[in-house]
Amino acid sequence: KLPNSGQSILTEIRKVTDKPVGMVINTHSHPDHVGSNPFFADNDGVEVVAHANTATRMRAGGGPFPALRVDRTYDDYLELGEGDDRVRLYHFGAGHTDGDAFVVFPAARTMMAGDIYAWHMSPLIDPNSGGSMLALPATLTAAYYGIDGVDTVIQGHGGVSSWDEFLSFVTFNRGLVQVAEQTVQRGGTEQQALAQLEAIPSFALFLGRERLPGLEYGGTPRSRALINLMVAFQELRGEEPQLIMNLPPDQQ
């Protein structure tokens, strides 16, 4: 979470175990996921693990956020621990950022997806951190077929999903990029592409017009889909994609 959240995180940990924290695994480099690392990492014996691209950004810091220590990195795959304590870290490519980690706890048949899968709707794409809407479907597809033994997926923000719900999310994002490509080829607009997505009944869940409870940014699921169509169009046209956090109310 953000800086100064360490004690509140530890309070939640203490509801589960009184054992010491020995490792911090960061799913990506954004401040709301690494900001309280120092609370734990400044203690002796705590190891910080992140994907190589994430580590580069964490070590550099930026703006009001300081440089952060990372002790171990990986490129595609890393297995930590043994037996029921085993943790598997996967990286399949760019999406939300270029360092998105899928963290799997095999004994619990559970995966922490980070912000490449948040709120069960189109994810925020951060081009400034190497994110790519065009790369997202391939990354998600590789994760779905490349990871087995998972029943439960923890979203980076929001809630908990089943493996089948994760597949529906993968399918929607594949469809979004496919429709974006077809619409750009015929000279259409992002709004026309959105209308085409809205005509597909199975996509309705990802195109709702109500803001989800607790959602911090991005508006409604529908407006987030429109944002990602805009990013996809920018990439397809060879333009430099921009980070879009929100749209005006009349576009939500």
Coordinates of N, CA and C in Angstrom, one line a residue:
K1 N 0.8 -1.2 0.0 CA 0.0 0.0 0.0 C 0.9 1.2 0.0
L2 N 0.2 2.4 0.1 CA 0.9 3.7 0.1 C 1.8 3.8 1.4
P3 N 2.8 4.8 1.3 CA 3.6 5.0 2.5 C 2.8 5.2 3.8
N4 N 3.3 4.8 4.9 CA 2.7 5.0 6.2 C 1.6 4.1 6.5
S5 N 1.5 3.0 5.7 CA 0.5 2.0 5.9 C 1.0 0.7 6.5
G6 N 2.3 0.7 6.9 CA 2.9 -0.5 7.4 C 2.3 -1.1 8.6
Q7 N 2.0 -0.2 9.6 CA 1.4 -0.8 10.8 C 0.0 -1.4 10.6
S8 N -0.8 -0.7 9.7 CA -2.1 -1.3 9.4 C -2.0 -2.6 8.7
I9 N -1.0 -2.8 7.8 CA -0.8 -4.0 7.2 C -0.4 -5.1 8.2
L10 N 0.5 -4.7 9.1 CA 1.0 -5.7 10.1 C -0.2 -6.1 11.0
T11 N -1.1 -5.1 11.3 CA -2.2 -5.5 12.1 C -3.1 -6.6 11.5
E12 N -3.2 -6.5 10.1 CA -4.0 -7.5 9.4 C -3.2 -8.9 9.5
I13 N -1.9 -8.8 9.3 CA -1.1 -10.0 9.3 C -1.3 -10.7 10.7
R14 N -1.3 -9.9 11.7 CA -1.4 -10.5 13.1 C -2.7 -11.1 13.4
K15 N -3.7 -10.9 12.5 CA -5.0 -11.6 12.7 C -4.8 -13.0 12.2
V16 N -3.8 -13.3 11.4 CA -3.5 -14.6 10.8 C -2.4 -15.4 11.5
T17 N -1.3 -14.7 11.8 CA -0.2 -15.4 12.4 C 0.6 -14.4 13.3
D18 N 1.3 -15.0 14.2 CA 2.3 -14.2 15.0 C 3.7 -14.4 14.6
K19 N 3.9 -15.1 13.5 CA 5.3 -15.3 13.0 C 5.8 -14.0 12.4
P20 N 7.1 -13.8 12.3 CA 7.7 -12.6 11.8 C 7.6 -12.6 10.3
V21 N 7.5 -11.4 9.7 CA 7.5 -11.2 8.3 C 9.0 -11.5 7.7
G22 N 9.1 -12.4 6.8 CA 10.5 -12.7 6.3 C 10.7 -12.3 4.9
M23 N 9.6 -12.0 4.2 CA 9.7 -11.7 2.8 C 8.6 -10.8 2.3
V24 N 8.9 -9.8 1.4 CA 7.9 -9.0 0.8 C 8.1 -9.2 -0.7
I25 N 7.0 -9.6 -1.4 CA 6.9 -9.8 -2.8 C 6.1 -8.7 -3.4
N26 N 6.6 -7.9 -4.3 CA 5.9 -6.8 -4.9 C 5.4 -7.2 -6.3
T27 N 4.1 -7.0 -6.6 CA 3.6 -7.4 -7.9 C 3.9 -6.4 -9.0
H28 N 4.2 -5.2 -8.7 CA 4.6 -4.2 -9.6 C 5.1 -2.9 -8.8
S29 N 5.4 -1.9 -9.6 CA 6.2 -0.8 -8.9 C 5.4 0.4 -8.5
H30 N 4.1 0.4 -8.6 CA 3.3 1.6 -8.3 C 3.3 1.8 -6.8
P31 N 3.3 3.1 -6.4 CA 3.4 3.5 -5.0 C 2.4 2.9 -4.0
D32 N 1.2 2.6 -4.6 CA 0.2 2.0 -3.7 C 0.4 0.5 -3.5
H33 N 1.5 0.0 -4.0 CA 1.8 -1.4 -3.8 C 3.2 -1.6 -3.2
V34 N 4.0 -0.5 -3.2 CA 5.4 -0.6 -2.7 C 5.6 0.4 -1.6
G35 N 4.7 1.3 -1.4 CA 5.0 2.5 -0.6 C 5.4 2.2 0.9
S36 N 4.8 1.1 1.4 CA 5.1 0.8 2.8 C 6.2 -0.3 2.9
N37 N 6.9 -0.6 1.8 CA 8.0 -1.6 1.9 C 9.0 -1.3 3.0
P38 N 9.4 0.0 3.2 CA 10.4 0.2 4.2 C 10.0 -0.2 5.6
F39 N 8.7 -0.2 5.9 CA 8.3 -0.6 7.3 C 8.7 -2.0 7.6
F40 N 8.7 -2.9 6.5 CA 9.1 -4.2 6.7 C 10.6 -4.5 6.3
A41 N 11.0 -3.9 5.1 CA 12.3 -4.1 4.6 C 13.5 -3.6 5.4
D42 N 13.2 -2.6 6.3 CA 14.2 -2.1 7.1 C 14.6 -3.0 8.3
N43 N 13.8 -4.1 8.5 CA 14.0 -5.0 9.5 C 15.1 -6.1 9.0
D44 N 15.9 -6.5 9.9 CA 16.9 -7.5 9.6 C 16.2 -8.8 9.1
G45 N 16.8 -9.4 8.0 CA 16.3 -10.7 7.6 C 15.1 -10.7 6.7
V46 N 14.6 -9.5 6.3 CA 13.4 -9.4 5.4 C 13.9 -9.3 4.0
E47 N 13.5 -10.2 3.1 CA 14.0 -10.2 1.7 C 12.9 -9.6 0.8
V48 N 13.3 -8.7 -0.1 CA 12.3 -8.1 -1.0 C 12.5 -8.7 -2.4
V49 N 11.4 -9.2 -3.0 CA 11.5 -9.9 -4.3 C 10.6 -9.2 -5.3
A50 N 11.0 -9.0 -6.5 CA 10.2 -8.3 -7.5 C 10.8 -8.7 -8.9
H51 N 9.9 -8.6 -9.9 CA 10.4 -8.8 -11.3 C 11.5 -7.8 -11.6
A52 N 12.3 -8.1 -12.5 CA 13.5 -7.3 -12.9 C 13.0 -5.9 -13.3
N53 N 12.0 -5.8 -14.1 CA 11.5 -4.5 -14.6 C 11.0 -3.7 -13.4
T54 N 10.2 -4.3 -12.5 CA 9.7 -3.7 -11.4 C 10.8 -3.2 -10.5
A55 N 11.8 -4.0 -10.3 CA 13.0 -3.7 -9.4 C 13.7 -2.4 -10.0
T56 N 13.8 -2.3 -11.3 CA 14.5 -1.1 -11.8 C 13.8 0.1 -11.4
R57 N 12.5 0.1 -11.5 CA 11.7 1.3 -11.1 C 11.7 1.6 -9.6
M58 N 11.6 0.5 -8.9 CA 11.6 0.7 -7.4 C 13.0 1.3 -7.0
R59 N 14.0 0.8 -7.5 CA 15.4 1.3 -7.1 C 15.6 2.7 -7.6
A60 N 14.9 3.1 -8.6 CA 15.1 4.5 -9.1 C 14.3 5.5 -8.3
G61 N 13.1 5.1 -7.8 CA 12.2 6.0 -7.1 C 11.7 7.0 -8.1
G62 N 11.0 8.0 -7.6 CA 10.4 9.0 -8.5 C 9.5 9.9 -7.8
G63 N 9.6 11.3 -8.1 CA 8.7 12.2 -7.5 C 8.9 12.2 -5.9
P64 N 7.8 12.2 -5.2 CA 7.9 12.2 -3.7 C 8.3 10.8 -3.1
F65 N 8.4 9.8 -4.0 CA 8.6 8.4 -3.5 C 10.1 8.1 -3.6
P66 N 10.7 7.6 -2.5 CA 12.1 7.3 -2.5 C 12.5 6.0 -3.2
A67 N 13.7 5.9 -3.5 CA 14.2 4.6 -4.0 C 14.0 3.5 -2.9
L68 N 13.7 2.3 -3.4 CA 13.5 1.2 -2.5 C 14.4 0.1 -2.8
R69 N 14.7 -0.7 -1.8 CA 15.6 -1.8 -1.9 C 14.9 -3.0 -2.5
V70 N 15.5 -3.7 -3.4 CA 15.1 -5.0 -3.9 C 16.2 -6.0 -3.8
D71 N 16.0 -7.2 -3.2 CA 17.1 -8.1 -2.9 C 17.2 -9.2 -4.0
R72 N 16.1 -9.6 -4.5 CA 16.1 -10.7 -5.5 C 15.2 -10.4 -6.6
T73 N 15.6 -10.7 -7.9 CA 14.8 -10.4 -9.0 C 14.7 -11.7 -9.9
Y74 N 13.8 -11.6 -10.8 CA 13.6 -12.8 -11.8 C 13.1 -12.2 -13.1
D75 N 13.2 -13.0 -14.1 CA 12.7 -12.6 -15.5 C 11.4 -13.2 -15.8
D76 N 11.3 -14.5 -15.9 CA 10.1 -15.2 -16.3 C 9.5 -16.0 -15.2
Y77 N 10.3 -16.7 -14.4 CA 9.8 -17.6 -13.3 C 10.8 -17.7 -12.2
L78 N 10.2 -17.8 -11.0 CA 11.0 -18.0 -9.8 C 10.2 -18.8 -8.8
E79 N 10.8 -19.8 -8.2 CA 10.1 -20.6 -7.2 C 10.8 -20.3 -5.8
L80 N 10.0 -20.0 -4.8 CA 10.5 -19.7 -3.5 C 10.0 -20.7 -2.5
G81 N 10.7 -21.1 -1.5 CA 10.3 -22.0 -0.4 C 10.1 -23.4 -0.8
E82 N 9.6 -24.2 0.1 CA 9.4 -25.6 -0.1 C 8.1 -26.1 0.5
G83 N 7.6 -27.2 0.0 CA 6.4 -27.8 0.6 C 5.2 -26.9 0.5
D84 N 4.4 -26.8 1.7 CA 3.3 -26.0 1.7 C 3.6 -24.5 1.7
D85 N 4.8 -24.2 1.9 CA 5.2 -22.8 1.9 C 5.7 -22.3 0.5
R86 N 5.7 -23.2 -0.5 CA 6.2 -22.9 -1.8 C 5.4 -21.7 -2.4
V87 N 6.1 -20.8 -3.0 CA 5.5 -19.7 -3.8 C 6.1 -19.6 -5.2
R88 N 5.3 -19.5 -6.2 CA 5.7 -19.4 -7.6 C 5.4 -18.1 -8.2
L89 N 6.4 -17.5 -8.7 CA 6.3 -16.1 -9.4 C 6.4 -16.3 -10.9
Y90 N 5.5 -15.7 -11.6 CA 5.4 -15.8 -13.0 C 5.4 -14.4 -13.6
H91 N 6.0 -14.3 -14.8 CA 5.9 -13.0 -15.6 C 5.7 -13.4 -17.1
F92 N 4.7 -12.9 -17.7 CA 4.4 -13.3 -19.1 C 4.4 -12.2 -20.1
G93 N 4.7 -11.0 -19.6 CA 4.8 -9.8 -20.6 C 4.1 -8.6 -20.0
A94 N 4.0 -7.6 -20.8 CA 3.4 -6.3 -20.4 C 1.9 -6.4 -20.3
G95 N 1.4 -5.5 -19.5 CA -0.1 -5.3 -19.4 C -0.3 -4.0 -18.6
H96 N -0.6 -4.1 -17.4 CA -0.8 -2.9 -16.5 C 0.6 -2.1 -16.5
T97 N 1.7 -2.8 -16.3 CA 3.0 -2.3 -16.4 C 3.8 -3.4 -17.2
D98 N 5.1 -3.2 -17.3 CA 5.9 -4.2 -17.9 C 6.6 -5.2 -16.9
G99 N 6.1 -5.1 -15.6 CA 6.7 -6.0 -14.6 C 5.7 -6.7 -13.8
D100 N 4.5 -6.9 -14.3 CA 3.4 -7.5 -13.6 C 3.7 -8.9 -13.2
A101 N 3.6 -9.2 -11.9 CA 3.8 -10.5 -11.4 C 2.5 -11.3 -11.1
F102 N 2.5 -12.5 -11.4 CA 1.4 -13.4 -11.0 C 2.0 -14.3 -9.9
V103 N 1.5 -14.1 -8.7 CA 2.1 -14.8 -7.5 C 1.2 -16.0 -7.1
V104 N 1.7 -17.2 -7.2 CA 0.9 -18.4 -7.0 C 1.3 -19.1 -5.7
F105 N 0.3 -19.4 -4.9 CA 0.5 -20.2 -3.7 C -0.1 -21.6 -3.9
P106 N 0.7 -22.6 -4.4 CA 0.1 -23.8 -4.8 C -0.6 -24.6 -3.8
A107 N -0.2 -24.6 -2.5 CA -0.8 -25.3 -1.5 C -2.2 -24.8 -1.2
A108 N -2.4 -23.5 -1.4 CA -3.8 -22.9 -1.3 C -4.5 -22.8 -2.6
R109 N -3.9 -23.2 -3.7 CA -4.5 -23.1 -5.0 C -5.1 -21.7 -5.3
T110 N -4.2 -20.8 -4.9 CA -4.6 -19.4 -5.0 C -3.5 -18.5 -5.7
M111 N -4.0 -17.6 -6.5 CA -3.1 -16.7 -7.2 C -3.4 -15.2 -6.8
M112 N -2.3 -14.4 -6.5 CA -2.5 -13.0 -6.4 C -2.1 -12.4 -7.7
A113 N -3.0 -11.7 -8.4 CA -2.8 -11.2 -9.7 C -2.2 -9.8 -9.8
G114 N -2.2 -9.0 -8.7 CA -1.8 -7.6 -8.8 C -2.8 -6.8 -9.7
D115 N -2.3 -5.7 -10.1 CA -3.2 -4.7 -10.8 C -3.4 -5.0 -12.3
I116 N -2.8 -6.1 -12.8 CA -3.2 -6.5 -14.1 C -4.6 -7.0 -14.2
Y117 N -5.1 -7.4 -13.0 CA -6.4 -7.9 -12.8 C -7.0 -7.2 -11.5
A118 N -7.7 -6.1 -11.7 CA -8.2 -5.4 -10.6 C -9.7 -5.0 -10.8
W119 N -10.5 -5.2 -9.8 CA -12.0 -4.8 -9.9 C -12.8 -5.7 -10.9
H120 N -12.2 -6.7 -11.5 CA -12.9 -7.5 -12.5 C -13.4 -6.7 -13.6
M121 N -12.6 -5.7 -14.1 CA -13.0 -4.9 -15.3 C -11.7 -4.5 -16.0
S122 N -11.8 -3.8 -17.1 CA -10.6 -3.5 -17.8 C -9.5 -2.8 -16.9
P123 N -8.3 -3.3 -16.9 CA -7.3 -2.7 -16.0 C -6.8 -1.4 -16.4
L124 N -6.2 -0.6 -15.5 CA -5.5 0.6 -15.8 C -4.3 0.2 -16.6
I125 N -4.0 0.9 -17.7 CA -2.8 0.7 -18.5 C -1.9 1.9 -18.3
D126 N -0.7 1.6 -17.8 CA 0.2 2.7 -17.5 C 1.4 2.6 -18.4
P127 N 1.3 3.3 -19.6 CA 2.4 3.3 -20.5 C 3.7 3.8 -20.0
N128 N 3.6 4.8 -19.0 CA 4.9 5.3 -18.4 C 5.6 4.3 -17.6
S129 N 5.0 3.2 -17.2 CA 5.6 2.0 -16.6 C 5.7 0.8 -17.5
G130 N 5.7 1.1 -18.8 CA 5.8 0.0 -19.7 C 4.6 -0.8 -20.0
G131 N 3.4 -0.3 -19.5 CA 2.2 -1.0 -19.8 C 1.7 -0.9 -21.3
S132 N 0.9 -1.9 -21.7 CA 0.5 -1.9 -23.1 C -0.9 -2.6 -23.2
M133 N -1.8 -1.9 -23.8 CA -3.1 -2.5 -24.0 C -3.0 -3.6 -25.1
L134 N -2.2 -3.4 -26.1 CA -2.1 -4.4 -27.2 C -1.4 -5.6 -26.7
A135 N -0.5 -5.5 -25.7 CA 0.2 -6.7 -25.2 C -0.7 -7.4 -24.1
L136 N -1.6 -6.7 -23.5 CA -2.4 -7.3 -22.4 C -3.0 -8.6 -22.7
P137 N -3.8 -8.8 -23.8 CA -4.4 -10.0 -24.0 C -3.5 -11.2 -24.1
A138 N -2.3 -11.0 -24.8 CA -1.4 -12.1 -24.9 C -0.8 -12.5 -23.6
T139 N -0.5 -11.5 -22.7 CA 0.0 -11.7 -21.4 C -1.0 -12.5 -20.5
L140 N -2.3 -12.0 -20.6 CA -3.3 -12.7 -19.8 C -3.5 -14.1 -20.3
T141 N -3.6 -14.3 -21.6 CA -3.8 -15.7 -22.2 C -2.6 -16.6 -21.7
A142 N -1.4 -16.1 -21.8 CA -0.3 -16.9 -21.4 C -0.4 -17.3 -19.9
A143 N -0.9 -16.4 -19.1 CA -1.0 -16.7 -17.7 C -2.1 -17.7 -17.5
Y144 N -3.2 -17.6 -18.2 CA -4.3 -18.6 -18.0 C -3.9 -20.0 -18.4
Y145 N -3.2 -20.1 -19.5 CA -2.8 -21.4 -20.0 C -1.4 -21.9 -19.4
G146 N -0.6 -20.9 -18.9 CA 0.7 -21.3 -18.3 C 0.7 -21.6 -16.8
I147 N -0.4 -21.3 -16.2 CA -0.5 -21.5 -14.7 C -1.6 -22.6 -14.5
D148 N -1.3 -23.6 -13.7 CA -2.3 -24.6 -13.4 C -2.5 -24.7 -11.9
G149 N -3.5 -25.5 -11.5 CA -3.7 -25.7 -10.1 C -4.2 -24.5 -9.3
V150 N -4.9 -23.6 -9.9 CA -5.4 -22.4 -9.2 C -6.9 -22.5 -9.3
D151 N -7.6 -22.2 -8.1 CA -9.0 -22.1 -8.1 C -9.5 -20.7 -7.7
T152 N -8.6 -20.0 -7.0 CA -9.0 -18.7 -6.5 C -8.0 -17.6 -6.9
V153 N -8.5 -16.5 -7.4 CA -7.7 -15.4 -7.8 C -8.0 -14.1 -7.0
I154 N -7.0 -13.6 -6.4 CA -7.1 -12.4 -5.6 C -6.8 -11.2 -6.5
Q155 N -7.8 -10.3 -6.7 CA -7.6 -9.1 -7.5 C -6.7 -8.1 -6.8
G156 N -5.9 -7.3 -7.6 CA -5.1 -6.3 -7.1 C -5.8 -5.3 -6.3
H157 N -7.0 -4.9 -6.7 CA -8.0 -4.1 -6.0 C -9.3 -4.8 -6.2
G158 N -10.2 -4.7 -5.2 CA -11.6 -5.2 -5.4 C -11.8 -6.4 -4.6
G159 N -11.8 -7.6 -5.2 CA -12.2 -8.8 -4.4 C -11.5 -10.0 -4.8
V160 N -12.2 -11.1 -4.8 CA -11.7 -12.4 -5.1 C -12.5 -13.1 -6.2
S161 N -11.9 -13.7 -7.1 CA -12.6 -14.4 -8.2 C -12.3 -15.8 -8.3
S162 N -13.1 -16.5 -9.1 CA -12.8 -17.9 -9.4 C -11.9 -17.9 -10.7
W163 N -11.3 -19.1 -10.9 CA -10.5 -19.3 -12.2 C -11.3 -19.1 -13.4
D164 N -12.6 -19.5 -13.4 CA -13.5 -19.3 -14.5 C -13.8 -17.8 -14.7
E165 N -13.9 -17.1 -13.6 CA -14.2 -15.6 -13.7 C -12.9 -14.9 -14.3
F166 N -11.8 -15.4 -13.9 CA -10.5 -14.9 -14.5 C -10.5 -15.1 -16.0
L167 N -10.9 -16.3 -16.5 CA -11.0 -16.6 -17.9 C -11.9 -15.6 -18.6
S168 N -13.1 -15.3 -18.0 CA -14.0 -14.4 -18.6 C -13.4 -13.0 -18.8
F169 N -12.5 -12.6 -17.8 CA -11.8 -11.3 -17.9 C -10.8 -11.4 -19.0
V170 N -10.1 -12.5 -19.2 CA -9.1 -12.7 -20.3 C -9.8 -12.6 -21.6
T171 N -11.0 -13.2 -21.7 CA -11.7 -13.2 -23.0 C -12.2 -11.8 -23.3
F172 N -12.7 -11.1 -22.3 CA -13.1 -9.7 -22.6 C -12.0 -8.9 -23.2
N173 N -10.8 -8.9 -22.6 CA -9.7 -8.1 -23.0 C -9.2 -8.5 -24.4
R174 N -9.3 -9.8 -24.7 CA -9.0 -10.2 -26.0 C -10.0 -9.6 -27.0
G175 N -11.2 -9.7 -26.7 CA -12.3 -9.1 -27.5 C -12.1 -7.6 -27.7
L176 N -11.8 -6.9 -26.7 CA -11.6 -5.4 -26.7 C -10.5 -5.1 -27.8
V177 N -9.4 -5.7 -27.7 CA -8.3 -5.4 -28.6 C -8.7 -5.8 -30.0
Q178 N -9.3 -7.0 -30.2 CA -9.8 -7.4 -31.5 C -10.7 -6.4 -32.2
V179 N -11.7 -5.9 -31.4 CA -12.6 -4.9 -31.9 C -11.9 -3.6 -32.2
A180 N -11.0 -3.2 -31.3 CA -10.2 -2.0 -31.6 C -9.4 -2.1 -32.9
E181 N -8.8 -3.3 -33.2 CA -8.1 -3.4 -34.4 C -9.0 -3.3 -35.6
Q182 N -10.1 -4.0 -35.6 CA -11.1 -4.0 -36.7 C -11.6 -2.6 -36.9
T183 N -11.9 -1.8 -35.8 CA -12.5 -0.5 -36.0 C -11.5 0.5 -36.5
V184 N -10.2 0.4 -36.1 CA -9.2 1.2 -36.6 C -9.0 1.0 -38.1
Q185 N -9.0 -0.3 -38.5 CA -8.8 -0.7 -39.9 C -9.8 0.0 -40.8
R186 N -11.1 0.1 -40.3 CA -12.1 0.7 -41.2 C -12.3 2.2 -40.9
G187 N -11.4 2.8 -40.1 CA -11.5 4.2 -39.9 C -12.5 4.6 -38.9
G188 N -12.9 3.8 -38.0 CA -14.0 4.1 -37.0 C -13.4 4.7 -35.8
T189 N -14.3 5.0 -34.8 CA -13.9 5.7 -33.6 C -14.0 4.8 -32.4
E190 N -13.4 5.3 -31.3 CA -13.5 4.5 -30.0 C -14.9 4.3 -29.6
Q191 N -15.8 5.3 -29.8 CA -17.2 5.1 -29.4 C -17.9 4.0 -30.2
Q192 N -17.5 3.9 -31.5 CA -18.1 2.9 -32.3 C -17.6 1.5 -31.9
A193 N -16.4 1.4 -31.5 CA -15.8 0.2 -31.0 C -16.5 -0.2 -29.7
L194 N -16.8 0.8 -28.8 CA -17.4 0.5 -27.6 C -18.8 0.0 -27.8
A195 N -19.5 0.6 -28.8 CA -20.9 0.1 -29.1 C -20.9 -1.3 -29.6
Q196 N -19.8 -1.7 -30.3 CA -19.7 -3.1 -30.8 C -19.5 -4.0 -29.6
L197 N -18.7 -3.6 -28.7 CA -18.5 -4.5 -27.5 C -19.8 -4.6 -26.7
E198 N -20.6 -3.5 -26.6 CA -21.8 -3.5 -25.9 C -22.9 -4.4 -26.5
A199 N -22.7 -4.7 -27.8 CA -23.6 -5.6 -28.5 C -23.4 -7.1 -28.2
I200 N -22.3 -7.4 -27.5 CA -22.0 -8.8 -27.1 C -22.5 -9.1 -25.7
P201 N -23.5 -9.9 -25.6 CA -24.1 -10.1 -24.3 C -23.2 -10.6 -23.2
S202 N -22.2 -11.4 -23.5 CA -21.3 -12.0 -22.5 C -20.4 -10.9 -21.9
F203 N -20.3 -9.8 -22.6 CA -19.4 -8.7 -22.1 C -20.1 -7.7 -21.2
A204 N -21.4 -7.9 -21.0 CA -22.2 -6.9 -20.2 C -21.6 -6.6 -18.9
L205 N -21.1 -7.6 -18.2 CA -20.6 -7.4 -16.8 C -19.4 -6.5 -16.8
F206 N -18.6 -6.4 -17.9 CA -17.5 -5.6 -18.0 C -17.8 -4.2 -18.5
L207 N -19.1 -3.9 -18.8 CA -19.4 -2.6 -19.4 C -20.5 -1.9 -18.6
G208 N -20.6 -2.2 -17.3 CA -21.6 -1.6 -16.4 C -21.5 -0.1 -16.3
R209 N -22.5 0.6 -16.0 CA -22.5 2.0 -15.9 C -22.5 2.5 -14.5
E210 N -22.5 1.6 -13.5 CA -22.4 2.0 -12.1 C -21.0 1.9 -11.6
R211 N -20.6 2.9 -10.8 CA -19.2 2.8 -10.2 C -19.2 1.7 -9.2
L212 N -18.1 0.9 -9.2 CA -18.0 -0.2 -8.3 C -17.7 0.3 -6.9
P213 N -18.2 -0.4 -5.8 CA -17.9 0.1 -4.5 C -16.4 0.1 -4.2
G214 N -15.9 1.2 -3.6 CA -14.5 1.4 -3.3 C -13.6 1.7 -4.4
L215 N -14.1 1.8 -5.6 CA -13.2 2.1 -6.7 C -12.6 3.5 -6.6
E216 N -11.2 3.5 -6.7 CA -10.5 4.8 -6.5 C -10.4 5.7 -7.8
Y217 N -10.4 5.0 -8.9 CA -10.2 5.8 -10.2 C -10.7 5.0 -11.4
G218 N -10.9 5.7 -12.5 CA -11.3 5.0 -13.7 C -12.7 5.0 -14.0
G219 N -13.6 5.5 -13.1 CA -15.0 5.6 -13.3 C -15.7 4.3 -13.3
T220 N -16.6 4.1 -14.2 CA -17.4 2.9 -14.2 C -16.7 1.8 -15.1
P221 N -17.1 0.6 -15.0 CA -16.5 -0.4 -15.9 C -16.6 0.0 -17.4
R222 N -17.7 0.6 -17.8 CA -17.9 1.0 -19.1 C -16.8 2.1 -19.5
S223 N -16.6 3.1 -18.6 CA -15.7 4.1 -18.9 C -14.2 3.6 -18.9
R224 N -13.9 2.6 -18.1 CA -12.6 2.0 -18.1 C -12.4 1.3 -19.4
A225 N -13.4 0.6 -20.0 CA -13.3 0.0 -21.3 C -13.0 1.0 -22.4
L226 N -13.7 2.1 -22.3 CA -13.5 3.2 -23.3 C -12.1 3.7 -23.2
I227 N -11.6 3.9 -21.9 CA -10.2 4.4 -21.7 C -9.3 3.4 -22.4
N228 N -9.5 2.1 -22.3 CA -8.6 1.2 -22.8 C -8.7 1.1 -24.3
L229 N -9.9 1.3 -24.9 CA -10.0 1.4 -26.3 C -9.2 2.6 -26.8
M230 N -9.2 3.7 -26.1 CA -8.5 4.9 -26.5 C -7.0 4.6 -26.5
V231 N -6.5 3.9 -25.5 CA -5.1 3.5 -25.4 C -4.7 2.6 -26.5
A232 N -5.6 1.6 -26.8 CA -5.4 0.7 -27.9 C -5.3 1.4 -29.2
F233 N -6.2 2.4 -29.4 CA -6.2 3.1 -30.7 C -4.9 3.9 -30.8
Q234 N -4.4 4.5 -29.7 CA -3.2 5.2 -29.8 C -2.0 4.3 -30.2
E235 N -2.0 3.1 -29.6 CA -0.9 2.2 -29.9 C -1.0 1.7 -31.4
L236 N -2.2 1.4 -31.8 CA -2.4 0.9 -33.2 C -2.1 2.0 -34.2
R237 N -2.2 3.2 -33.9 CA -1.9 4.3 -34.8 C -0.5 4.7 -34.8
G238 N 0.3 4.1 -33.9 CA 1.7 4.4 -33.8 C 2.0 5.6 -33.0
E239 N 1.0 6.1 -32.2 CA 1.1 7.3 -31.4 C 1.7 6.8 -30.0
E240 N 2.2 7.8 -29.3 CA 2.7 7.4 -27.9 C 1.6 7.3 -27.0
P241 N 1.3 6.2 -26.5 CA 0.1 6.0 -25.6 C 0.2 6.8 -24.3
Q242 N -0.9 7.3 -23.9 CA -0.9 8.2 -22.7 C -1.6 7.5 -21.5
L243 N -1.2 7.8 -20.3 CA -1.9 7.3 -19.1 C -3.2 8.1 -19.0
I244 N -4.3 7.4 -18.9 CA -5.6 8.0 -18.8 C -6.3 7.4 -17.5
M245 N -6.4 8.3 -16.5 CA -6.9 7.8 -15.2 C -8.5 7.9 -15.2
N246 N -9.0 8.9 -15.8 CA -10.5 9.2 -15.7 C -10.9 9.8 -17.0
L247 N -12.2 9.7 -17.2 CA -12.9 10.4 -18.3 C -13.9 11.4 -17.7
P248 N -14.3 12.4 -18.5 CA -15.4 13.3 -18.0 C -16.7 12.5 -17.7
P249 N -17.5 13.1 -16.8 CA -18.7 12.3 -16.4 C -19.6 11.9 -17.5
D250 N -19.7 12.8 -18.6 CA -20.6 12.4 -19.7 C -20.1 11.3 -20.5
Q251 N -18.9 10.8 -20.3 CA -18.4 9.6 -21.0 C -18.3 8.4 -20.2
Q252 N -18.9 8.5 -19.0 CA -18.9 7.3 -18.1 C -20.2 6.6 -18.1

